[in-house]
Amino acid sequence: MPTFLAPLALIGLASLPALAAIYWLRNRYRRQTVSSLMLWSEMAQAREGGTKLQHLQVPLLFLLELLALVMLALAAAGPRMLAATTRLPLVIVLDDSYSMQARGSVSDQSARTQAMAAIVEVLESDLYTARFVLARDKPLVLGEAVQQTGQAEALLEGWRCQWPSADVSAATALAMQLGGDNERVLVITDHEPAIKPEGGRIQWWAYGRDRPNVAIVNATRSNEGDRDRLLIELANFAAQPVRVPLKISHDGTTLQQQTVNLAERQTRSIFVDVPTQTPVLTVRLGDDELTVDNHVDLAPVQTPPVRVGLAINDASVQQYVQRAIEATDRAALVTAGEQLLITDRTAATNAPHRWVIHLQRDEPAQAYLGPFVIDRAHPLSEGLSLSGVIWAAGESQSLPGRPIITAGNITLLSDVEYPSGRHDVHLRLRAELSSMQNSPNWPILWWNMIAWRAEHMPGPRRVNVRVGETVVVNLPQNIETVRVMNPVGEAIDLAVTDHKVSMPADAAGRYEIAAGSDTYALQANVLDREESDLSPRGAGQWGDWAQAAVFSWEYQSVAWVFGLIAAALMTGHLYLVSRSAQQGRQSL
């Protein structure tokens, strides 16, 4: 299909009705040559016989002039056609956020479905070689370049539209870098551009629509001893109040059910208690315009206590330590198989799973009132405030490892990290000369130690995550690779780094991580307030590749074709006029 460099020149087509008017006015009154006035009586008698149908006689000269004007107007508009013999490069940016799944009735189509049909139509033109970029929180290139519709449809199976956010601007910038200055970019989304595309390289196609929606925007599950507590946060993004059914079930069995009233644009939090031993729970709302944010699956939060061993000769120090450990409610005191050993003796450190806290009693000792320097980047320093605390220790300056707390140049607390991931903590304290063990900082310090050890125990740090989060799973020793089974049934092998593996939760559902003989599971849910709000969605198309000067080399002008046709028509017109004049002279 041709495009025009100067489409305003098509105004010249307005001369066509002007030419037709000239011929009509010219032929309306014709000169009648008669031999005598007596013939007028016969003409009057003929008119009295009734009206006769007269066919419009279109002169050939008029048709030639009409066609010539059309050809001249088209030539002046600068028509051009694609000259490339190969396919043109095209990068398609795909909004991968879950609002693209929104739809109304059964006959209504989601933005993703409409966009798929448009992409197929573009590729069926046989003009482009296409690449795809998924717009997520960080853009992702989807496969290699394709030319055939079947190849594109296979790639687009990875376009699931389940991400909680889409940075379309970043994905567009990546798309423009992939092909350089001579590549077209097509953005597929469900909202209007913040800035209309200029320059002609980018086209922006939006297929969204302002729709009412009620969504689960936050959901947590926590253990409260003999029961689990669910926090369900609902948001109504519609401009009118709604009543929505809320059902909590397990494996198809309904545990609780209620109806929730929400005012327009209201957010409401609901607390529900369930038995602590209940496995994965499903929280579901009634279906509406966007179904993906109407349900969540919450796994039970299992936090096994840290096994702590005490081997302390100083009875008073052991009493202070034991009381602080028991107060955390996150540890179990054991005599064997400990994961954290607290001792003032010489301890064997060859067990890779066992961390050791060395309590050091210095002789002689000096009481320090501060100022204390605290490494706030270390987990053990969280919440500590040593103002007014007396801390007694020896005058030796050195402790192995990274200093955490110092008094001047005297290290009081340090951390040694080993390549295996194990830590040794060194704590210097003379309890009878100190007030540290009687201050609020003492239980805070031991809470931090237990929480820090628990954070590095094998398994995922959280079992209920949001889609889009990066999941960190701690692993035992000697595990080099793990196999992840994602919610869509794909098995992915991941390498282990520093005894842990990181992976994105890029789909809603259950993940299983197989690490040797152990298997860990977690649930991912779509929970995002901004993405569930469909009110700012819109539809339309912006940008025009034909107006991009950078693509001018791909076209060749065909104005000369229309010019030649116009010249041929004018030549024929001149010939007919000349022949008519010659015949008139011969008749005289």
mmCIF file of N, CA and C in Angstrom, residues 30-136:
data_model
loop_
_atom_site.group_PDB
_atom_site.id
_atom_site.type_symbol
_atom_site.label_atom_id
_atom_site.label_comp_id
_atom_site.label_asym_id
_atom_site.label_seq_id
_atom_site.Cartn_x
_atom_site.Cartn_y
_atom_site.Cartn_z
ATOM 1 N N ARG A 30 -27.621 24.954 -25.271
ATOM 2 C CA ARG A 30 -27.018 24.654 -26.560
ATOM 3 C C ARG A 30 -27.593 25.594 -27.632
ATOM 4 N N ARG A 31 -26.747 26.042 -28.535
ATOM 5 C CA ARG A 31 -27.196 26.896 -29.649
ATOM 6 C C ARG A 31 -27.965 26.022 -30.643
ATOM 7 N N GLN A 32 -29.169 26.520 -31.034
ATOM 8 C CA GLN A 32 -30.005 25.824 -32.002
ATOM 9 C C GLN A 32 -29.999 26.616 -33.323
ATOM 10 N N THR A 33 -29.549 26.027 -34.389
ATOM 11 C CA THR A 33 -29.529 26.664 -35.716
ATOM 12 C C THR A 33 -30.742 26.165 -36.516
ATOM 13 N N VAL A 34 -31.625 27.113 -36.892
ATOM 14 C CA VAL A 34 -32.845 26.745 -37.625
ATOM 15 C C VAL A 34 -32.896 27.542 -38.938
ATOM 16 N N SER A 35 -33.636 27.010 -39.917
ATOM 17 C CA SER A 35 -33.735 27.674 -41.223
ATOM 18 C C SER A 35 -34.874 28.689 -41.285
ATOM 19 N N SER A 36 -35.880 28.517 -40.367
ATOM 20 C CA SER A 36 -37.022 29.426 -40.421
ATOM 21 C C SER A 36 -37.704 29.438 -39.066
ATOM 22 N N LEU A 37 -38.319 30.552 -38.705
ATOM 23 C CA LEU A 37 -39.030 30.650 -37.432
ATOM 24 C C LEU A 37 -40.303 29.816 -37.426
ATOM 25 N N MET A 38 -40.772 29.446 -38.617
ATOM 26 C CA MET A 38 -41.989 28.662 -38.658
ATOM 27 C C MET A 38 -41.809 27.275 -38.004
ATOM 28 N N LEU A 39 -40.546 26.878 -37.857
ATOM 29 C CA LEU A 39 -40.313 25.565 -37.239
ATOM 30 C C LEU A 39 -40.585 25.558 -35.736
ATOM 31 N N TRP A 40 -40.677 26.733 -35.102
ATOM 32 C CA TRP A 40 -40.909 26.788 -33.645
ATOM 33 C C TRP A 40 -42.263 26.194 -33.292
ATOM 34 N N SER A 41 -43.247 26.310 -34.196
ATOM 35 C CA SER A 41 -44.564 25.738 -33.888
ATOM 36 C C SER A 41 -44.492 24.228 -33.752
ATOM 37 N N GLU A 42 -43.697 23.569 -34.624
ATOM 38 C CA GLU A 42 -43.532 22.115 -34.513
ATOM 39 C C GLU A 42 -42.852 21.739 -33.197
ATOM 40 N N MET A 43 -41.885 22.587 -32.739
ATOM 41 C CA MET A 43 -41.215 22.304 -31.468
ATOM 42 C C MET A 43 -42.198 22.398 -30.307
ATOM 43 N N ALA A 44 -43.095 23.379 -30.358
ATOM 44 C CA ALA A 44 -44.100 23.514 -29.305
ATOM 45 C C ALA A 44 -45.021 22.304 -29.286
ATOM 46 N N GLN A 45 -45.434 21.824 -30.504
ATOM 47 C CA GLN A 45 -46.279 20.641 -30.560
ATOM 48 C C GLN A 45 -45.563 19.415 -29.985
ATOM 49 N N ALA A 46 -44.247 19.307 -30.209
ATOM 50 C CA ALA A 46 -43.507 18.150 -29.682
ATOM 51 C C ALA A 46 -43.451 18.176 -28.163
ATOM 52 N N ARG A 47 -43.308 19.381 -27.584
ATOM 53 C CA ARG A 47 -43.255 19.477 -26.120
ATOM 54 C C ARG A 47 -44.598 19.098 -25.504
ATOM 55 N N GLU A 48 -45.694 19.440 -26.220
ATOM 56 C CA GLU A 48 -47.005 19.100 -25.686
ATOM 57 C C GLU A 48 -47.220 17.598 -25.631
ATOM 58 N N GLY A 49 -46.440 16.845 -26.353
ATOM 59 C CA GLY A 49 -46.562 15.384 -26.349
ATOM 60 C C GLY A 49 -46.013 14.743 -25.081
ATOM 61 N N GLY A 50 -45.322 15.464 -24.244
ATOM 62 C CA GLY A 50 -44.769 14.907 -23.005
ATOM 63 C C GLY A 50 -43.268 15.082 -22.940
ATOM 64 N N THR A 51 -42.729 14.838 -21.712
ATOM 65 C CA THR A 51 -41.286 14.969 -21.483
ATOM 66 C C THR A 51 -40.567 13.736 -21.990
ATOM 67 N N LYS A 52 -39.479 13.976 -22.673
ATOM 68 C CA LYS A 52 -38.664 12.878 -23.192
ATOM 69 C C LYS A 52 -37.433 12.687 -22.299
ATOM 70 N N LEU A 53 -37.076 11.405 -22.058
ATOM 71 C CA LEU A 53 -35.882 11.084 -21.275
ATOM 72 C C LEU A 53 -34.654 11.273 -22.139
ATOM 73 N N GLN A 54 -33.750 12.092 -21.647
ATOM 74 C CA GLN A 54 -32.505 12.345 -22.373
ATOM 75 C C GLN A 54 -31.345 11.806 -21.549
ATOM 76 N N HIS A 55 -30.525 10.968 -22.144
ATOM 77 C CA HIS A 55 -29.355 10.393 -21.482
ATOM 78 C C HIS A 55 -28.217 11.403 -21.479
ATOM 79 N N LEU A 56 -27.494 11.404 -20.361
ATOM 80 C CA LEU A 56 -26.357 12.308 -20.244
ATOM 81 C C LEU A 56 -25.256 11.856 -21.185
ATOM 82 N N GLN A 57 -24.828 12.744 -21.997
ATOM 83 C CA GLN A 57 -23.756 12.463 -22.944
ATOM 84 C C GLN A 57 -22.442 12.966 -22.349
ATOM 85 N N VAL A 58 -21.549 12.018 -21.941
ATOM 86 C CA VAL A 58 -20.267 12.380 -21.335
ATOM 87 C C VAL A 58 -19.211 12.420 -22.429
ATOM 88 N N PRO A 59 -18.659 13.573 -22.729
ATOM 89 C CA PRO A 59 -17.637 13.667 -23.774
ATOM 90 C C PRO A 59 -16.384 12.914 -23.358
ATOM 91 N N LEU A 60 -15.711 12.331 -24.322
ATOM 92 C CA LEU A 60 -14.455 11.630 -24.055
ATOM 93 C C LEU A 60 -13.396 12.584 -23.525
ATOM 94 N N LEU A 61 -13.415 13.834 -24.030
ATOM 95 C CA LEU A 61 -12.438 14.820 -23.553
ATOM 96 C C LEU A 61 -12.599 15.061 -22.052
ATOM 97 N N PHE A 62 -13.849 15.064 -21.590
ATOM 98 C CA PHE A 62 -14.091 15.273 -20.157
ATOM 99 C C PHE A 62 -13.474 14.146 -19.326
ATOM 100 N N LEU A 63 -13.639 12.908 -19.773
ATOM 101 C CA LEU A 63 -13.061 11.783 -19.043
ATOM 102 C C LEU A 63 -11.543 11.855 -19.013
ATOM 103 N N LEU A 64 -10.938 12.234 -20.147
ATOM 104 C CA LEU A 64 -9.476 12.347 -20.190
ATOM 105 C C LEU A 64 -8.985 13.441 -19.247
ATOM 106 N N GLU A 65 -9.685 14.575 -19.259
ATOM 107 C CA GLU A 65 -9.277 15.666 -18.366
ATOM 108 C C GLU A 65 -9.454 15.269 -16.898
ATOM 109 N N LEU A 66 -10.531 14.539 -16.611
ATOM 110 C CA LEU A 66 -10.782 14.099 -15.238
ATOM 111 C C LEU A 66 -9.666 13.173 -14.752
ATOM 112 N N LEU A 67 -9.314 12.186 -15.571
ATOM 113 C CA LEU A 67 -8.252 11.249 -15.189
ATOM 114 C C LEU A 67 -6.907 11.944 -15.075
ATOM 115 N N ALA A 68 -6.648 12.895 -15.954
ATOM 116 C CA ALA A 68 -5.377 13.623 -15.906
ATOM 117 C C ALA A 68 -5.249 14.411 -14.609
ATOM 118 N N LEU A 69 -6.341 15.054 -14.179
ATOM 119 C CA LEU A 69 -6.300 15.790 -12.913
ATOM 120 C C LEU A 69 -6.051 14.850 -11.731
ATOM 121 N N VAL A 70 -6.679 13.671 -11.748
ATOM 122 C CA VAL A 70 -6.456 12.700 -10.671
ATOM 123 C C VAL A 70 -4.996 12.280 -10.621
ATOM 124 N N MET A 71 -4.414 11.967 -11.792
ATOM 125 C CA MET A 71 -3.017 11.541 -11.828
ATOM 126 C C MET A 71 -2.073 12.645 -11.367
ATOM 127 N N LEU A 72 -2.348 13.889 -11.754
ATOM 128 C CA LEU A 72 -1.488 15.003 -11.343
ATOM 129 C C LEU A 72 -1.561 15.227 -9.831
ATOM 130 N N ALA A 73 -2.758 15.110 -9.244
ATOM 131 C CA ALA A 73 -2.895 15.284 -7.794
ATOM 132 C C ALA A 73 -2.154 14.186 -7.038
ATOM 133 N N LEU A 74 -2.267 12.945 -7.528
ATOM 134 C CA LEU A 74 -1.560 11.843 -6.873
ATOM 135 C C LEU A 74 -0.051 12.002 -6.992
ATOM 136 N N ALA A 75 0.426 12.427 -8.149
ATOM 137 C CA ALA A 75 1.864 12.635 -8.332
ATOM 138 C C ALA A 75 2.378 13.741 -7.422
ATOM 139 N N ALA A 76 1.591 14.820 -7.257
ATOM 140 C CA ALA A 76 2.015 15.928 -6.396
ATOM 141 C C ALA A 76 2.071 15.512 -4.932
ATOM 142 N N ALA A 77 1.277 14.509 -4.516
ATOM 143 C CA ALA A 77 1.276 14.053 -3.125
ATOM 144 C C ALA A 77 2.501 13.228 -2.774
ATOM 145 N N GLY A 78 3.337 12.895 -3.739
ATOM 146 C CA GLY A 78 4.565 12.154 -3.460
ATOM 147 C C GLY A 78 4.339 10.720 -3.052
ATOM 148 N N PRO A 79 3.648 9.918 -3.837
ATOM 149 C CA PRO A 79 3.430 8.524 -3.453
ATOM 150 C C PRO A 79 4.735 7.735 -3.465
ATOM 151 N N ARG A 80 4.850 6.786 -2.530
ATOM 152 C CA ARG A 80 6.053 5.952 -2.462
ATOM 153 C C ARG A 80 5.658 4.565 -1.986
ATOM 154 N N MET A 81 6.464 3.600 -2.385
ATOM 155 C CA MET A 81 6.227 2.207 -2.043
ATOM 156 C C MET A 81 7.474 1.648 -1.379
ATOM 157 N N LEU A 82 7.273 0.592 -0.559
ATOM 158 C CA LEU A 82 8.411 -0.064 0.058
ATOM 159 C C LEU A 82 9.303 -0.659 -1.017
ATOM 160 N N ALA A 83 10.589 -0.351 -0.924
ATOM 161 C CA ALA A 83 11.532 -0.833 -1.923
ATOM 162 C C ALA A 83 12.334 -2.015 -1.438
ATOM 163 N N ALA A 84 12.265 -2.328 -0.134
ATOM 164 C CA ALA A 84 13.100 -3.383 0.421
ATOM 165 C C ALA A 84 12.658 -4.741 -0.110
ATOM 166 N N THR A 85 13.627 -5.561 -0.450
ATOM 167 C CA THR A 85 13.353 -6.916 -0.910
ATOM 168 C C THR A 85 13.403 -7.907 0.246
ATOM 169 N N THR A 86 13.911 -7.491 1.420
ATOM 170 C CA THR A 86 13.954 -8.339 2.602
ATOM 171 C C THR A 86 12.983 -7.803 3.651
ATOM 172 N N ARG A 87 12.737 -8.609 4.671
ATOM 173 C CA ARG A 87 11.815 -8.205 5.725
ATOM 174 C C ARG A 87 12.418 -7.097 6.582
ATOM 175 N N LEU A 88 11.556 -6.248 7.089
ATOM 176 C CA LEU A 88 11.992 -5.116 7.892
ATOM 177 C C LEU A 88 12.061 -5.515 9.363
ATOM 178 N N PRO A 89 13.081 -5.049 10.094
ATOM 179 C CA PRO A 89 13.196 -5.406 11.521
ATOM 180 C C PRO A 89 12.147 -4.688 12.361
ATOM 181 N N LEU A 90 11.556 -5.427 13.292
ATOM 182 C CA LEU A 90 10.505 -4.894 14.160
ATOM 183 C C LEU A 90 10.666 -5.502 15.550
ATOM 184 N N VAL A 91 10.627 -4.655 16.574
ATOM 185 C CA VAL A 91 10.641 -5.119 17.967
ATOM 186 C C VAL A 91 9.286 -4.790 18.581
ATOM 187 N N ILE A 92 8.629 -5.803 19.136
ATOM 188 C CA ILE A 92 7.311 -5.639 19.741
ATOM 189 C C ILE A 92 7.455 -5.719 21.257
ATOM 190 N N VAL A 93 7.071 -4.653 21.938
ATOM 191 C CA VAL A 93 7.103 -4.590 23.401
ATOM 192 C C VAL A 93 5.749 -5.046 23.934
ATOM 193 N N LEU A 94 5.752 -6.060 24.795
ATOM 194 C CA LEU A 94 4.522 -6.662 25.304
ATOM 195 C C LEU A 94 4.366 -6.348 26.791
ATOM 196 N N ASP A 95 3.305 -5.683 27.128
ATOM 197 C CA ASP A 95 2.975 -5.419 28.529
ATOM 198 C C ASP A 95 2.626 -6.751 29.197
ATOM 199 N N ASP A 96 3.454 -7.181 30.166
ATOM 200 C CA ASP A 96 3.274 -8.493 30.794
ATOM 201 C C ASP A 96 2.572 -8.400 32.143
ATOM 202 N N SER A 97 1.923 -7.281 32.422
ATOM 203 C CA SER A 97 1.220 -7.127 33.692
ATOM 204 C C SER A 97 -0.149 -7.800 33.621
ATOM 205 N N TYR A 98 -0.667 -8.192 34.795
ATOM 206 C CA TYR A 98 -1.877 -9.012 34.784
ATOM 207 C C TYR A 98 -3.146 -8.227 34.496
ATOM 208 N N SER A 99 -3.088 -6.894 34.458
ATOM 209 C CA SER A 99 -4.278 -6.137 34.054
ATOM 210 C C SER A 99 -4.630 -6.389 32.591
ATOM 211 N N MET A 100 -3.685 -6.916 31.808
ATOM 212 C CA MET A 100 -3.962 -7.253 30.408
ATOM 213 C C MET A 100 -4.954 -8.413 30.289
ATOM 214 N N GLN A 101 -5.239 -9.118 31.390
ATOM 215 C CA GLN A 101 -6.198 -10.222 31.357
ATOM 216 C C GLN A 101 -7.633 -9.766 31.598
ATOM 217 N N ALA A 102 -7.839 -8.499 31.931
ATOM 218 C CA ALA A 102 -9.178 -8.026 32.294
ATOM 219 C C ALA A 102 -10.141 -8.182 31.127
ATOM 220 N N ARG A 103 -11.355 -8.638 31.446
ATOM 221 C CA ARG A 103 -12.403 -8.788 30.444
ATOM 222 C C ARG A 103 -13.747 -8.692 31.145
ATOM 223 N N GLY A 104 -14.784 -8.409 30.362
ATOM 224 C CA GLY A 104 -16.113 -8.273 30.929
ATOM 225 C C GLY A 104 -16.915 -9.542 30.772
ATOM 226 N N SER A 105 -17.872 -9.529 29.848
ATOM 227 C CA SER A 105 -18.728 -10.685 29.620
ATOM 228 C C SER A 105 -17.950 -11.780 28.900
ATOM 229 N N VAL A 106 -18.642 -12.904 28.681
ATOM 230 C CA VAL A 106 -18.004 -14.031 28.002
ATOM 231 C C VAL A 106 -17.589 -13.652 26.591
ATOM 232 N N SER A 107 -18.395 -12.822 25.931
ATOM 233 C CA SER A 107 -18.086 -12.415 24.559
ATOM 234 C C SER A 107 -17.022 -11.329 24.500
ATOM 235 N N ASP A 108 -16.734 -10.691 25.622
ATOM 236 C CA ASP A 108 -15.733 -9.626 25.661
ATOM 237 C C ASP A 108 -14.340 -10.235 25.577
ATOM 238 N N GLN A 109 -13.428 -9.522 24.941
ATOM 239 C CA GLN A 109 -12.059 -9.998 24.779
ATOM 240 C C GLN A 109 -11.126 -9.184 25.653
ATOM 241 N N SER A 110 -10.145 -9.867 26.254
ATOM 242 C CA SER A 110 -9.154 -9.176 27.063
ATOM 243 C C SER A 110 -8.204 -8.404 26.160
ATOM 244 N N ALA A 111 -7.439 -7.500 26.772
ATOM 245 C CA ALA A 111 -6.453 -6.734 26.006
ATOM 246 C C ALA A 111 -5.426 -7.665 25.384
ATOM 247 N N ARG A 112 -5.047 -8.713 26.092
ATOM 248 C CA ARG A 112 -4.069 -9.657 25.545
ATOM 249 C C ARG A 112 -4.622 -10.369 24.316
ATOM 250 N N THR A 113 -5.887 -10.804 24.364
ATOM 251 C CA THR A 113 -6.484 -11.496 23.219
ATOM 252 C C THR A 113 -6.561 -10.582 22.004
ATOM 253 N N GLN A 114 -6.979 -9.338 22.198
ATOM 254 C CA GLN A 114 -7.034 -8.391 21.086
ATOM 255 C C GLN A 114 -5.640 -8.122 20.529
ATOM 256 N N ALA A 115 -4.659 -7.998 21.418
ATOM 257 C CA ALA A 115 -3.295 -7.732 20.970
ATOM 258 C C ALA A 115 -2.731 -8.912 20.189
ATOM 259 N N MET A 116 -3.042 -10.135 20.611
ATOM 260 C CA MET A 116 -2.569 -11.313 19.882
ATOM 261 C C MET A 116 -3.080 -11.300 18.448
ATOM 262 N N ALA A 117 -4.349 -10.970 18.258
ATOM 263 C CA ALA A 117 -4.908 -10.907 16.905
ATOM 264 C C ALA A 117 -4.212 -9.830 16.080
ATOM 265 N N ALA A 118 -3.904 -8.685 16.693
ATOM 266 C CA ALA A 118 -3.217 -7.609 15.969
ATOM 267 C C ALA A 118 -1.805 -8.015 15.591
ATOM 268 N N ILE A 119 -1.106 -8.719 16.479
ATOM 269 C CA ILE A 119 0.262 -9.159 16.187
ATOM 270 C C ILE A 119 0.261 -10.156 15.039
ATOM 271 N N VAL A 120 -0.689 -11.085 15.057
ATOM 272 C CA VAL A 120 -0.787 -12.060 13.962
ATOM 273 C C VAL A 120 -1.033 -11.352 12.638
ATOM 274 N N GLU A 121 -1.890 -10.348 12.638
ATOM 275 C CA GLU A 121 -2.168 -9.595 11.406
ATOM 276 C C GLU A 121 -0.920 -8.881 10.902
ATOM 277 N N VAL A 122 -0.127 -8.324 11.810
ATOM 278 C CA VAL A 122 1.112 -7.648 11.414
ATOM 279 C C VAL A 122 2.081 -8.637 10.776
ATOM 280 N N LEU A 123 2.243 -9.811 11.376
ATOM 281 C CA LEU A 123 3.202 -10.786 10.857
ATOM 282 C C LEU A 123 2.715 -11.435 9.570
ATOM 283 N N GLU A 124 1.400 -11.550 9.394
ATOM 284 C CA GLU A 124 0.877 -12.144 8.162
ATOM 285 C C GLU A 124 1.076 -11.245 6.953
ATOM 286 N N SER A 125 1.456 -9.985 7.168
ATOM 287 C CA SER A 125 1.745 -9.092 6.041
ATOM 288 C C SER A 125 3.049 -9.445 5.345
ATOM 289 N N ASP A 126 3.858 -10.351 5.960
ATOM 290 C CA ASP A 126 5.139 -10.788 5.381
ATOM 291 C C ASP A 126 6.104 -9.631 5.160
ATOM 292 N N LEU A 127 6.006 -8.587 5.946
ATOM 293 C CA LEU A 127 6.899 -7.432 5.809
ATOM 294 C C LEU A 127 7.979 -7.391 6.878
ATOM 295 N N TYR A 128 7.774 -8.099 8.010
ATOM 296 C CA TYR A 128 8.622 -7.854 9.168
ATOM 297 C C TYR A 128 9.275 -9.130 9.694
ATOM 298 N N THR A 129 10.455 -8.938 10.281
ATOM 299 C CA THR A 129 11.093 -9.917 11.149
ATOM 300 C C THR A 129 10.981 -9.378 12.569
ATOM 301 N N ALA A 130 10.274 -10.101 13.430
ATOM 302 C CA ALA A 130 9.879 -9.548 14.727
ATOM 303 C C ALA A 130 10.664 -10.170 15.867
ATOM 304 N N ARG A 131 10.971 -9.326 16.851
ATOM 305 C CA ARG A 131 11.491 -9.765 18.143
ATOM 306 C C ARG A 131 10.546 -9.245 19.226
ATOM 307 N N PHE A 132 10.533 -9.936 20.362
ATOM 308 C CA PHE A 132 9.606 -9.586 21.426
ATOM 309 C C PHE A 132 10.364 -9.257 22.708
ATOM 310 N N VAL A 133 9.901 -8.218 23.387
ATOM 311 C CA VAL A 133 10.446 -7.813 24.683
ATOM 312 C C VAL A 133 9.295 -7.763 25.676
ATOM 313 N N LEU A 134 9.415 -8.507 26.774
ATOM 314 C CA LEU A 134 8.396 -8.489 27.817
ATOM 315 C C LEU A 134 8.645 -7.319 28.756
ATOM 316 N N ALA A 135 7.624 -6.502 28.962
ATOM 317 C CA ALA A 135 7.717 -5.370 29.884
ATOM 318 C C ALA A 135 7.278 -5.842 31.266
ATOM 319 N N ARG A 136 8.263 -6.010 32.150
ATOM 320 C CA ARG A 136 8.010 -6.346 33.547
ATOM 321 C C ARG A 136 8.637 -5.247 34.405
#
